[in-house]
Short mmCIF file of N, CA and C and ligand atoms in Angstrom, two decimals:
data_model
loop_
_atom_site.label_atom_id
_atom_site.label_comp_id
_atom_site.label_asym_id
_atom_site.label_seq_id
_atom_site.Cartn_x
_atom_site.Cartn_y
_atom_site.Cartn_z
N MET A 1332 6.97 -18.86 -1.99
CA MET A 1332 7.24 -18.94 -3.36
C MET A 1332 7.13 -18.55 -3.46
N ILE A 1333 7.30 -17.54 -4.27
CA ILE A 1333 7.24 -16.49 -5.64
C ILE A 1333 6.67 -17.21 -6.83
N THR A 1334 4.99 -17.24 -7.26
CA THR A 1334 4.85 -17.70 -8.67
C THR A 1334 5.28 -16.71 -9.46
N GLN A 1335 5.99 -17.48 -10.61
CA GLN A 1335 6.12 -16.20 -11.79
C GLN A 1335 4.72 -15.67 -12.77
N SER A 1336 4.03 -16.48 -13.07
CA SER A 1336 2.65 -16.35 -13.58
C SER A 1336 1.72 -16.83 -13.74
N SER A 1337 1.54 -18.07 -12.85
CA SER A 1337 0.26 -18.88 -12.63
C SER A 1337 -0.72 -17.56 -12.10
N ASP A 1338 -0.37 -16.53 -11.34
CA ASP A 1338 -1.45 -15.88 -11.04
C ASP A 1338 -1.85 -14.96 -11.52
N LEU A 1339 -1.41 -14.63 -13.27
CA LEU A 1339 -1.64 -13.32 -13.85
C LEU A 1339 -3.19 -13.87 -14.72
N LYS A 1340 -3.88 -12.90 -15.46
CA LYS A 1340 -4.54 -12.94 -16.42
C LYS A 1340 -3.88 -12.41 -17.68
N VAL A 1341 -3.89 -12.89 -18.84
CA VAL A 1341 -3.23 -12.45 -19.65
C VAL A 1341 -3.65 -10.99 -20.33
N LEU A 1342 -3.39 -9.69 -20.45
CA LEU A 1342 -3.71 -8.62 -20.66
C LEU A 1342 -3.62 -8.47 -22.42
N ILE A 1343 -2.29 -8.70 -22.66
CA ILE A 1343 -1.83 -8.85 -23.95
C ILE A 1343 -0.75 -9.61 -24.12
N THR A 1344 -1.19 -10.45 -25.34
CA THR A 1344 -0.19 -11.49 -25.56
C THR A 1344 0.99 -11.31 -26.10
N GLU A 1345 1.96 -12.07 -26.46
CA GLU A 1345 3.72 -11.91 -26.82
C GLU A 1345 3.27 -11.76 -28.20
N GLU A 1346 2.13 -12.60 -28.80
CA GLU A 1346 2.29 -12.40 -30.30
C GLU A 1346 1.73 -10.83 -30.77
N GLN A 1347 0.83 -10.40 -29.64
CA GLN A 1347 0.17 -8.98 -30.00
C GLN A 1347 1.36 -8.02 -30.22
N ILE A 1348 1.61 -8.41 -28.76
CA ILE A 1348 2.97 -7.02 -28.35
C ILE A 1348 3.85 -7.13 -29.84
N GLN A 1349 4.17 -8.45 -30.33
CA GLN A 1349 5.65 -8.29 -31.43
C GLN A 1349 4.84 -7.85 -32.37
N LYS A 1350 3.64 -7.69 -32.84
CA LYS A 1350 2.68 -7.34 -34.10
C LYS A 1350 2.73 -5.90 -34.01
N ARG A 1351 2.27 -5.27 -32.73
CA ARG A 1351 2.38 -3.92 -32.63
C ARG A 1351 3.34 -2.75 -32.49
N ILE A 1352 4.73 -3.63 -32.38
CA ILE A 1352 5.79 -3.03 -32.22
C ILE A 1352 6.04 -2.82 -33.86
N ALA A 1353 5.67 -3.87 -34.27
CA ALA A 1353 6.14 -3.45 -35.66
C ALA A 1353 5.38 -2.85 -36.93
N SER A 1354 4.39 -2.41 -36.44
CA SER A 1354 3.38 -1.37 -36.65
C SER A 1354 3.81 -0.22 -36.24
N LEU A 1355 4.10 -0.17 -35.15
CA LEU A 1355 4.53 1.22 -34.03
C LEU A 1355 5.86 1.57 -34.92
N ALA A 1356 6.69 0.69 -35.00
CA ALA A 1356 8.39 0.98 -35.89
C ALA A 1356 8.06 1.79 -37.13
N ASN A 1357 7.28 1.25 -37.50
CA ASN A 1357 6.73 1.73 -39.01
C ASN A 1357 5.98 3.05 -38.86
N GLU A 1358 5.50 3.80 -38.31
CA GLU A 1358 4.65 4.92 -37.84
C GLU A 1358 6.12 6.00 -37.69
N ILE A 1359 6.97 4.93 -36.75
CA ILE A 1359 8.17 5.97 -36.42
C ILE A 1359 9.35 5.72 -37.33
N ASN A 1360 9.64 5.39 -38.35
CA ASN A 1360 10.19 4.97 -39.19
C ASN A 1360 9.36 6.23 -40.32
N ASP A 1361 8.32 6.40 -40.58
CA ASP A 1361 7.75 6.94 -41.15
C ASP A 1361 7.89 8.57 -41.03
N TYR A 1362 7.49 8.62 -39.92
CA TYR A 1362 8.01 10.50 -39.31
C TYR A 1362 9.52 10.61 -39.10
N TYR A 1363 10.18 10.20 -38.62
CA TYR A 1363 11.51 10.84 -39.03
C TYR A 1363 12.38 10.47 -40.27
N ASN A 1364 11.56 9.86 -41.28
CA ASN A 1364 12.08 10.05 -42.86
C ASN A 1364 13.43 9.84 -43.30
N GLY A 1365 13.98 8.78 -42.16
CA GLY A 1365 15.44 8.47 -42.35
C GLY A 1365 16.60 9.25 -41.70
N GLU A 1366 15.94 10.50 -40.72
CA GLU A 1366 16.80 11.10 -40.25
C GLU A 1366 16.96 10.38 -38.97
N GLU A 1367 18.52 10.53 -38.61
CA GLU A 1367 18.86 9.56 -37.31
C GLU A 1367 18.07 9.80 -35.90
N ILE A 1368 18.17 9.01 -35.55
CA ILE A 1368 17.68 9.05 -33.96
C ILE A 1368 18.47 8.78 -33.03
N VAL A 1369 18.58 9.09 -31.52
CA VAL A 1369 18.86 8.53 -30.22
C VAL A 1369 17.47 8.16 -29.61
N LEU A 1370 17.41 6.56 -29.36
CA LEU A 1370 16.59 6.00 -28.44
C LEU A 1370 17.34 6.41 -26.97
N LEU A 1371 16.44 6.87 -26.47
CA LEU A 1371 16.97 7.24 -24.57
C LEU A 1371 15.91 6.36 -24.07
N CYS A 1372 16.09 5.22 -23.66
CA CYS A 1372 15.57 3.85 -22.86
C CYS A 1372 15.29 4.76 -21.26
N VAL A 1373 14.20 4.11 -20.76
CA VAL A 1373 13.89 4.59 -19.01
C VAL A 1373 14.23 3.34 -18.71
N LEU A 1374 15.37 3.27 -18.02
CA LEU A 1374 15.64 1.39 -17.17
C LEU A 1374 14.90 2.04 -16.08
N LYS A 1375 14.30 0.74 -15.77
CA LYS A 1375 14.08 -0.65 -16.14
C LYS A 1375 13.39 -0.97 -16.76
N GLY A 1376 12.23 -0.39 -16.96
CA GLY A 1376 10.94 -1.16 -17.56
C GLY A 1376 10.88 -1.13 -18.97
N ALA A 1377 11.49 -0.01 -19.40
CA ALA A 1377 11.39 -0.10 -21.08
C ALA A 1377 12.12 -0.67 -21.68
N VAL A 1378 13.15 -1.65 -21.00
CA VAL A 1378 14.53 -2.38 -21.83
C VAL A 1378 13.88 -3.56 -22.84
N MET A 1379 12.77 -4.31 -22.55
CA MET A 1379 12.56 -5.20 -23.49
C MET A 1379 12.01 -4.51 -25.01
N PHE A 1380 10.51 -3.56 -24.24
CA PHE A 1380 10.41 -2.63 -25.64
C PHE A 1380 11.43 -2.34 -26.39
N ALA A 1381 12.11 -1.14 -25.84
CA ALA A 1381 13.56 -0.55 -26.62
C ALA A 1381 14.16 -1.41 -27.52
N VAL A 1382 14.30 -2.66 -26.98
CA VAL A 1382 15.44 -3.22 -27.92
C VAL A 1382 14.36 -4.35 -28.95
N ASP A 1383 13.19 -4.14 -28.38
CA ASP A 1383 12.37 -5.22 -29.70
C ASP A 1383 12.23 -4.01 -30.94
N LEU A 1384 11.54 -2.75 -30.25
CA LEU A 1384 11.33 -1.84 -31.14
C LEU A 1384 12.53 -1.20 -32.01
N ALA A 1385 13.65 -0.92 -31.53
CA ALA A 1385 14.81 -0.61 -32.57
C ALA A 1385 15.34 -2.10 -33.63
N LYS A 1386 14.84 -2.76 -33.26
CA LYS A 1386 14.93 -3.87 -33.93
C LYS A 1386 14.64 -3.29 -35.86
N HIS A 1387 13.51 -3.22 -35.49
CA HIS A 1387 12.29 -2.45 -36.87
C HIS A 1387 12.78 -1.51 -37.22
N LEU A 1388 13.85 -0.36 -36.63
CA LEU A 1388 13.99 0.70 -36.98
C LEU A 1388 14.31 0.99 -38.24
N THR A 1389 14.26 1.14 -39.06
CA THR A 1389 15.47 1.86 -40.36
C THR A 1389 16.50 2.65 -40.90
N MET A 1390 16.13 3.80 -39.80
CA MET A 1390 17.09 5.05 -40.13
C MET A 1390 18.43 4.71 -38.76
N PRO A 1391 19.50 5.39 -38.84
CA PRO A 1391 20.40 5.48 -38.02
C PRO A 1391 20.29 5.40 -36.72
N VAL A 1392 19.99 4.33 -35.60
CA VAL A 1392 19.78 4.34 -34.72
C VAL A 1392 21.39 4.52 -33.51
N LYS A 1393 20.81 5.31 -32.69
CA LYS A 1393 21.73 4.97 -31.27
C LYS A 1393 21.27 4.93 -29.93
N MET A 1394 21.56 4.31 -29.51
CA MET A 1394 20.70 3.79 -28.04
C MET A 1394 21.64 4.38 -26.72
N GLU A 1395 20.24 4.79 -25.87
CA GLU A 1395 21.18 5.69 -24.37
C GLU A 1395 20.02 5.12 -23.43
N PHE A 1396 20.84 5.70 -22.39
CA PHE A 1396 19.67 4.76 -21.20
C PHE A 1396 19.91 5.78 -20.09
N ILE A 1397 18.63 5.77 -19.14
CA ILE A 1397 18.60 6.62 -18.29
C ILE A 1397 17.56 5.84 -16.96
N LYS A 1398 18.09 6.55 -15.64
CA LYS A 1398 17.61 5.46 -14.66
C LYS A 1398 16.96 6.57 -13.70
N LEU A 1399 15.17 6.27 -13.70
CA LEU A 1399 15.03 7.22 -12.61
C LEU A 1399 14.16 6.19 -11.59
N SER A 1400 13.80 7.16 -10.63
CA SER A 1400 13.36 6.18 -9.60
C SER A 1400 12.24 6.79 -8.68
N SER A 1401 11.04 6.39 -8.68
CA SER A 1401 10.28 6.80 -8.37
C SER A 1401 9.74 6.66 -6.63
N TYR A 1402 9.52 6.97 -5.50
CA TYR A 1402 9.11 6.74 -4.82
C TYR A 1402 7.67 6.43 -3.84
N GLY A 1403 7.63 5.00 -3.80
CA GLY A 1403 5.94 5.37 -3.64
C GLY A 1403 5.57 3.87 -2.75
N ASN A 1404 4.14 3.28 -3.31
CA ASN A 1404 3.71 2.24 -2.29
C ASN A 1404 4.40 0.82 -3.50
N GLY A 1405 5.09 1.05 -4.34
CA GLY A 1405 5.14 0.07 -5.28
C GLY A 1405 4.00 -0.09 -6.76
N THR A 1406 2.48 0.60 -6.48
CA THR A 1406 1.71 -0.14 -7.72
C THR A 1406 0.99 1.54 -7.47
N THR A 1407 1.21 2.62 -7.04
CA THR A 1407 0.79 4.30 -7.27
C THR A 1407 1.70 5.05 -7.85
N SER A 1408 1.93 5.88 -8.43
CA SER A 1408 2.84 6.87 -8.45
C SER A 1408 2.93 7.82 -7.47
N SER A 1409 4.11 8.15 -6.74
CA SER A 1409 4.09 9.37 -5.78
C SER A 1409 4.44 10.59 -6.21
N GLY A 1410 5.08 10.40 -7.63
CA GLY A 1410 4.77 11.92 -8.54
C GLY A 1410 6.53 12.50 -8.08
N GLN A 1411 7.04 11.88 -7.15
CA GLN A 1411 9.00 12.43 -7.02
C GLN A 1411 9.63 11.45 -7.64
N VAL A 1412 10.19 11.91 -8.85
CA VAL A 1412 11.16 11.57 -9.67
C VAL A 1412 12.72 12.04 -9.48
N GLN A 1413 13.35 10.90 -9.61
CA GLN A 1413 15.05 11.15 -9.16
C GLN A 1413 15.54 10.70 -10.42
N SER A 1414 16.71 11.46 -10.88
CA SER A 1414 17.76 10.61 -11.93
C SER A 1414 18.59 10.66 -11.62
N PHE A 1415 19.53 9.72 -12.15
CA PHE A 1415 21.05 9.34 -11.65
C PHE A 1415 21.88 10.09 -12.51
N GLY A 1416 22.87 10.52 -12.15
CA GLY A 1416 24.08 11.11 -12.81
C GLY A 1416 24.37 10.18 -13.92
N THR A 1417 23.50 10.83 -15.25
CA THR A 1417 23.95 10.07 -16.33
C THR A 1417 24.21 11.09 -16.96
N HIS A 1418 25.36 10.89 -17.51
CA HIS A 1418 25.85 12.04 -18.71
C HIS A 1418 25.14 11.70 -20.15
N LEU A 1419 24.64 12.30 -20.89
CA LEU A 1419 23.91 12.20 -21.78
C LEU A 1419 24.24 13.48 -23.05
N GLU A 1420 25.15 13.74 -22.72
CA GLU A 1420 25.50 14.64 -24.32
C GLU A 1420 25.40 14.06 -25.24
N GLU A 1421 25.84 12.98 -25.56
CA GLU A 1421 25.38 12.21 -26.73
C GLU A 1421 24.39 12.81 -27.17
N ILE A 1422 23.14 12.84 -26.47
CA ILE A 1422 22.06 13.27 -27.12
C ILE A 1422 21.74 15.18 -27.56
N ASN A 1423 22.38 15.92 -27.49
CA ASN A 1423 22.62 16.99 -27.78
C ASN A 1423 22.66 17.20 -29.17
N GLY A 1424 22.04 18.04 -29.87
CA GLY A 1424 21.71 18.10 -31.35
C GLY A 1424 21.23 17.16 -32.08
N LYS A 1425 20.67 16.03 -31.04
CA LYS A 1425 20.41 14.86 -31.84
C LYS A 1425 18.80 14.75 -31.99
N ASN A 1426 18.16 14.11 -32.67
CA ASN A 1426 16.38 13.87 -32.76
C ASN A 1426 16.84 12.67 -31.69
N VAL A 1427 15.87 12.91 -30.49
CA VAL A 1427 15.53 12.37 -29.08
C VAL A 1427 14.34 11.66 -29.00
N LEU A 1428 13.98 10.57 -29.18
CA LEU A 1428 13.25 9.74 -28.76
C LEU A 1428 13.26 9.19 -27.41
N ILE A 1429 12.04 9.52 -26.56
CA ILE A 1429 12.37 8.88 -25.46
C ILE A 1429 11.47 7.65 -24.93
N VAL A 1430 11.95 6.53 -24.65
CA VAL A 1430 11.20 4.84 -24.72
C VAL A 1430 11.06 5.01 -23.43
N GLU A 1431 9.46 4.63 -23.20
CA GLU A 1431 9.01 4.40 -21.71
C GLU A 1431 8.46 3.02 -21.85
N ASP A 1432 8.12 2.59 -20.68
CA ASP A 1432 7.14 0.99 -20.53
C ASP A 1432 5.35 1.54 -20.60
N ILE A 1433 5.58 2.68 -20.01
CA ILE A 1433 3.71 3.16 -19.69
C ILE A 1433 4.03 4.37 -18.98
N ILE A 1434 2.50 5.06 -19.65
CA ILE A 1434 2.23 6.33 -18.61
C ILE A 1434 0.89 6.12 -17.96
N ASP A 1435 1.11 6.47 -16.99
CA ASP A 1435 0.29 6.37 -16.11
C ASP A 1435 -0.59 7.80 -15.31
N THR A 1436 0.29 8.43 -14.62
CA THR A 1436 -0.08 10.01 -14.05
C THR A 1436 0.24 10.63 -14.87
N GLY A 1437 1.55 10.54 -15.63
CA GLY A 1437 2.45 10.93 -16.40
C GLY A 1437 3.06 11.96 -15.99
N LEU A 1438 3.26 12.32 -14.48
CA LEU A 1438 4.27 12.83 -13.81
C LEU A 1438 5.58 12.09 -14.07
N THR A 1439 6.00 11.01 -14.77
CA THR A 1439 7.42 10.87 -14.43
C THR A 1439 7.63 10.80 -16.21
N ALA A 1440 6.97 11.21 -16.90
CA ALA A 1440 7.01 11.49 -18.36
C ALA A 1440 7.43 13.19 -17.98
N GLU A 1441 6.14 14.11 -17.60
CA GLU A 1441 6.51 15.43 -17.61
C GLU A 1441 8.16 15.32 -16.92
N PHE A 1442 8.33 14.94 -15.68
CA PHE A 1442 9.68 15.24 -15.41
C PHE A 1442 10.71 14.87 -16.12
N LEU A 1443 10.69 13.93 -16.82
CA LEU A 1443 12.20 13.54 -17.59
C LEU A 1443 11.70 14.51 -18.44
N ILE A 1444 11.09 14.68 -19.28
CA ILE A 1444 10.91 15.68 -20.61
C ILE A 1444 11.44 17.12 -20.03
N ASN A 1445 11.51 17.90 -18.81
CA ASN A 1445 11.90 18.86 -18.15
C ASN A 1445 12.96 18.68 -17.83
N TYR A 1446 13.28 17.34 -17.89
CA TYR A 1446 14.97 17.38 -17.33
C TYR A 1446 15.94 17.17 -18.27
N ILE A 1447 14.95 16.53 -19.26
CA ILE A 1447 15.74 16.42 -20.40
C ILE A 1447 16.17 17.84 -21.28
N LYS A 1448 15.36 18.58 -21.18
CA LYS A 1448 15.29 20.33 -21.90
C LYS A 1448 16.07 20.97 -20.93
N GLU A 1449 16.19 21.07 -19.47
CA GLU A 1449 17.00 21.56 -18.60
C GLU A 1449 18.67 21.62 -19.10
N LYS A 1450 18.70 19.76 -19.13
CA LYS A 1450 20.02 20.14 -19.11
C LYS A 1450 21.16 19.62 -20.35
N TYR A 1451 20.04 19.41 -21.11
CA TYR A 1451 20.38 18.93 -22.82
C TYR A 1451 19.92 20.19 -23.57
N THR A 1452 20.45 19.80 -24.66
CA THR A 1452 20.13 20.27 -25.87
C THR A 1452 19.50 19.75 -27.11
N PRO A 1453 18.44 18.25 -27.30
CA PRO A 1453 18.13 17.66 -28.14
C PRO A 1453 17.63 18.50 -29.15
N LYS A 1454 17.87 18.28 -30.72
CA LYS A 1454 17.19 18.98 -31.47
C LYS A 1454 15.98 18.83 -31.73
N THR A 1455 14.88 17.55 -31.57
CA THR A 1455 14.15 16.92 -31.35
C THR A 1455 13.97 16.71 -30.10
N LEU A 1456 12.52 16.85 -29.34
CA LEU A 1456 12.10 15.32 -28.77
C LEU A 1456 10.94 15.17 -28.49
N ASN A 1457 10.73 13.56 -28.14
CA ASN A 1457 9.13 13.05 -28.55
C ASN A 1457 9.62 12.27 -27.81
N PHE A 1458 8.13 11.70 -27.49
CA PHE A 1458 7.99 10.48 -26.31
C PHE A 1458 7.11 9.25 -26.76
N CYS A 1459 7.87 8.09 -26.77
CA CYS A 1459 7.09 7.22 -27.09
C CYS A 1459 7.07 5.83 -25.68
N SER A 1460 5.83 5.53 -25.50
CA SER A 1460 5.10 4.73 -24.76
C SER A 1460 4.58 3.62 -24.72
N LEU A 1461 5.08 2.14 -24.53
CA LEU A 1461 4.20 0.75 -25.23
C LEU A 1461 2.88 1.17 -24.37
N LEU A 1462 2.74 1.51 -23.09
CA LEU A 1462 1.20 1.39 -22.83
C LEU A 1462 0.54 2.87 -22.37
N ASN A 1463 -0.49 3.60 -22.66
CA ASN A 1463 -0.60 4.58 -22.27
C ASN A 1463 -2.58 4.02 -21.57
N LYS A 1464 -2.07 4.51 -20.15
CA LYS A 1464 -3.43 4.61 -19.30
C LYS A 1464 -3.65 6.10 -19.05
N LYS A 1465 -4.93 6.19 -20.17
CA LYS A 1465 -5.68 7.11 -19.99
C LYS A 1465 -6.03 7.90 -19.03
N GLU A 1466 -6.81 7.09 -18.10
CA GLU A 1466 -7.61 7.32 -16.95
C GLU A 1466 -7.64 8.19 -15.94
N THR A 1467 -6.11 8.09 -15.87
CA THR A 1467 -5.19 8.62 -14.43
C THR A 1467 -4.49 9.19 -14.77
N ARG A 1468 -4.34 9.82 -15.99
CA ARG A 1468 -3.05 11.29 -16.06
C ARG A 1468 -3.81 12.14 -15.04
N LYS A 1469 -2.75 12.57 -14.48
CA LYS A 1469 -3.05 14.16 -13.40
C LYS A 1469 -2.55 15.62 -14.13
N ASN A 1470 -1.97 15.15 -15.50
CA ASN A 1470 -1.43 16.03 -16.24
C ASN A 1470 -2.18 15.85 -17.68
N SER A 1471 -1.44 17.07 -18.78
CA SER A 1471 -1.92 17.31 -20.13
C SER A 1471 -0.82 16.23 -20.83
N VAL A 1472 0.22 15.77 -20.48
CA VAL A 1472 1.52 15.05 -20.90
C VAL A 1472 0.40 13.57 -21.83
N GLU A 1473 0.99 13.60 -23.15
CA GLU A 1473 0.77 12.67 -23.62
C GLU A 1473 1.70 12.33 -24.95
N PRO A 1474 1.74 10.78 -25.00
CA PRO A 1474 2.94 10.44 -25.89
C PRO A 1474 2.33 10.82 -27.07
N ASP A 1475 3.67 10.90 -28.17
CA ASP A 1475 3.69 11.08 -29.36
C ASP A 1475 3.59 10.17 -29.95
N PHE A 1476 3.89 9.10 -30.05
CA PHE A 1476 3.44 7.02 -30.02
C PHE A 1476 2.94 6.70 -28.79
N TYR A 1477 2.23 5.44 -28.81
CA TYR A 1477 2.26 4.83 -28.01
C TYR A 1477 1.39 3.55 -28.85
N GLY A 1478 1.90 2.18 -28.08
CA GLY A 1478 1.25 1.07 -28.59
C GLY A 1478 0.22 0.75 -28.46
N PHE A 1479 -0.08 0.89 -26.73
CA PHE A 1479 -1.93 -0.22 -26.47
C PHE A 1479 -2.26 0.89 -25.37
N GLU A 1480 -3.24 1.11 -25.58
CA GLU A 1480 -4.30 2.01 -24.59
C GLU A 1480 -4.44 1.04 -23.88
N ILE A 1481 -4.48 1.07 -22.28
CA ILE A 1481 -5.10 0.00 -21.31
C ILE A 1481 -5.94 1.12 -20.53
N GLU A 1482 -6.88 0.30 -20.09
CA GLU A 1482 -7.56 0.52 -18.64
C GLU A 1482 -6.58 0.68 -17.22
N ASN A 1483 -7.14 0.91 -16.14
CA ASN A 1483 -6.73 1.41 -14.68
C ASN A 1483 -6.31 0.17 -14.18
N LYS A 1484 -5.20 -0.70 -14.89
CA LYS A 1484 -5.21 -2.07 -14.23
C LYS A 1484 -3.78 -2.03 -13.60
N PHE A 1485 -2.91 -2.69 -12.70
CA PHE A 1485 -1.72 -2.70 -12.27
C PHE A 1485 -0.96 -4.23 -13.12
N VAL A 1486 -0.70 -3.66 -14.24
CA VAL A 1486 -0.15 -4.55 -15.07
C VAL A 1486 1.33 -4.89 -15.10
N VAL A 1487 1.89 -6.18 -15.33
CA VAL A 1487 3.56 -6.61 -15.41
C VAL A 1487 3.62 -7.54 -16.43
N GLY A 1488 5.30 -7.92 -16.76
CA GLY A 1488 5.77 -8.25 -17.57
C GLY A 1488 6.43 -7.50 -18.73
N TYR A 1489 7.10 -8.17 -19.60
CA TYR A 1489 7.45 -7.62 -20.57
C TYR A 1489 8.40 -6.13 -20.42
N GLY A 1490 9.04 -5.96 -18.94
CA GLY A 1490 9.60 -5.21 -18.80
C GLY A 1490 9.12 -4.71 -17.45
N LEU A 1491 7.55 -4.80 -17.09
CA LEU A 1491 7.11 -4.37 -16.30
C LEU A 1491 7.14 -5.06 -15.11
N ASP A 1492 6.88 -4.41 -13.67
CA ASP A 1492 7.20 -5.28 -12.81
C ASP A 1492 6.35 -5.64 -11.60
N ASP A 1493 6.99 -6.14 -10.66
CA ASP A 1493 5.94 -6.37 -9.59
C ASP A 1493 6.91 -6.53 -8.29
N MET A 1494 7.44 -5.46 -7.54
CA MET A 1494 8.10 -5.60 -6.75
C MET A 1494 9.50 -5.80 -7.35
N GLY A 1495 10.01 -5.53 -8.51
CA GLY A 1495 11.05 -6.06 -9.00
C GLY A 1495 11.20 -7.37 -10.16
N TYR A 1496 10.41 -8.56 -9.84
CA TYR A 1496 10.04 -9.41 -10.59
C TYR A 1496 8.95 -9.09 -11.62
N LYS A 1497 9.14 -10.68 -12.30
CA LYS A 1497 8.10 -10.54 -13.61
C LYS A 1497 8.63 -9.79 -14.97
N ARG A 1498 9.81 -9.00 -14.76
CA ARG A 1498 9.78 -8.17 -15.93
C ARG A 1498 9.97 -9.24 -17.22
N ASN A 1499 10.23 -10.52 -16.94
CA ASN A 1499 11.23 -11.53 -17.70
C ASN A 1499 9.94 -11.99 -18.41
N LEU A 1500 9.02 -11.84 -18.12
CA LEU A 1500 7.35 -12.58 -18.65
C LEU A 1500 7.45 -12.08 -20.11
N PRO A 1501 7.23 -12.63 -21.32
CA PRO A 1501 6.81 -12.16 -22.47
C PRO A 1501 5.16 -11.38 -23.40
N PHE A 1502 4.70 -11.89 -22.12
CA PHE A 1502 3.49 -11.30 -22.49
C PHE A 1502 3.00 -10.02 -21.11
N ILE A 1503 1.93 -9.47 -21.62
CA ILE A 1503 1.69 -8.33 -20.61
C ILE A 1503 0.42 -8.90 -19.61
N GLY A 1504 0.16 -9.30 -18.52
CA GLY A 1504 -0.40 -9.43 -17.23
C GLY A 1504 -0.67 -8.67 -15.91
N TYR A 1505 -1.93 -9.03 -15.68
CA TYR A 1505 -2.43 -8.77 -14.16
C TYR A 1505 -3.01 -9.59 -13.42
N LYS A 1506 -2.89 -8.80 -12.11
CA LYS A 1506 -3.74 -10.12 -10.97
C LYS A 1506 -5.15 -9.45 -11.10
N GLU A 1507 -6.05 -10.51 -11.39
CA GLU A 1507 -7.46 -10.63 -10.74
C GLU A 1507 -7.43 -10.59 -10.02
N VAL A 1508 -8.35 -9.35 -9.13
CA VAL A 1508 -8.76 -9.07 -7.82
C VAL A 1508 -10.54 -9.52 -7.24
P1 LIG B 251 3.44 7.52 -13.96
O1 LIG B 251 4.84 9.16 -13.38
O2 LIG B 251 2.20 7.79 -12.73
O3 LIG B 251 2.89 7.98 -15.56
O4 LIG B 251 4.22 6.05 -13.66
C1 LIG B 251 5.09 6.37 -14.72
C2 LIG B 251 6.04 4.82 -14.06
O5 LIG B 251 5.37 4.17 -12.94
C3 LIG B 251 5.78 3.86 -14.76
O6 LIG B 251 7.44 4.32 -15.64
C4 LIG B 251 6.15 2.48 -14.39
O7 LIG B 251 6.98 2.34 -13.87
C5 LIG B 251 5.63 2.73 -13.05
N1 LIG B 251 4.13 2.17 -13.38
C6 LIG B 251 2.96 2.63 -13.55
N2 LIG B 251 1.88 2.10 -13.60
C7 LIG B 251 2.06 0.62 -13.77
C8 LIG B 251 1.41 -0.81 -13.88
O8 LIG B 251 0.57 -1.02 -14.34
N3 LIG B 251 2.88 -2.16 -13.84
C9 LIG B 251 3.93 -1.56 -13.63
N4 LIG B 251 4.46 -0.38 -13.29
C10 LIG B 251 3.58 0.84 -13.35
MG1 LIG B 252 8.95 3.16 -15.63
#
């Protein structure tokens, strides 16, 4: 049987997540100063975060979604990313804020930023990640906005999965090894 949360230690509580998202949204509101933005949510991991963040934004907001897949053993990034043929013409000429669950090696973020710049013509392009694992970065990509810096642990919950499971947990946890 797959246990949903009994084998997890809590790293960030639901309350801490929600409080930080509200203050992060204020930073984003200040930065864009009322200008319209498009939140480009990276499926599937950033869904919870993008939805909760969006509720606190005060400028006109559109939401778009992109799906990437990386191939690896599940807990480490292989650096190979594919995007599925999403038509994102909606983002041309707009202030685009990519919303991700986590930056680890930074390879996914780098791929995505280059992909968007090659295929589309956003007015501005920024990157917002709920979690930031700085120790494991393999490039110089840094998020413009992020919620929490975390150490190098494999985390699950609040959108982040373990083999597809546990995305629905309202907190962020990790397996004690
Ligand atoms: P990166 O390309 O190494 O920066 O990894 C980014 C992607 O790897 C994220 O979008 C996640 O899907 C996944 N990932 C990295 N670390 C974790 C983790 O601790 N838990 C769950 N997924 C992770
Ligand atoms: Mg992801």
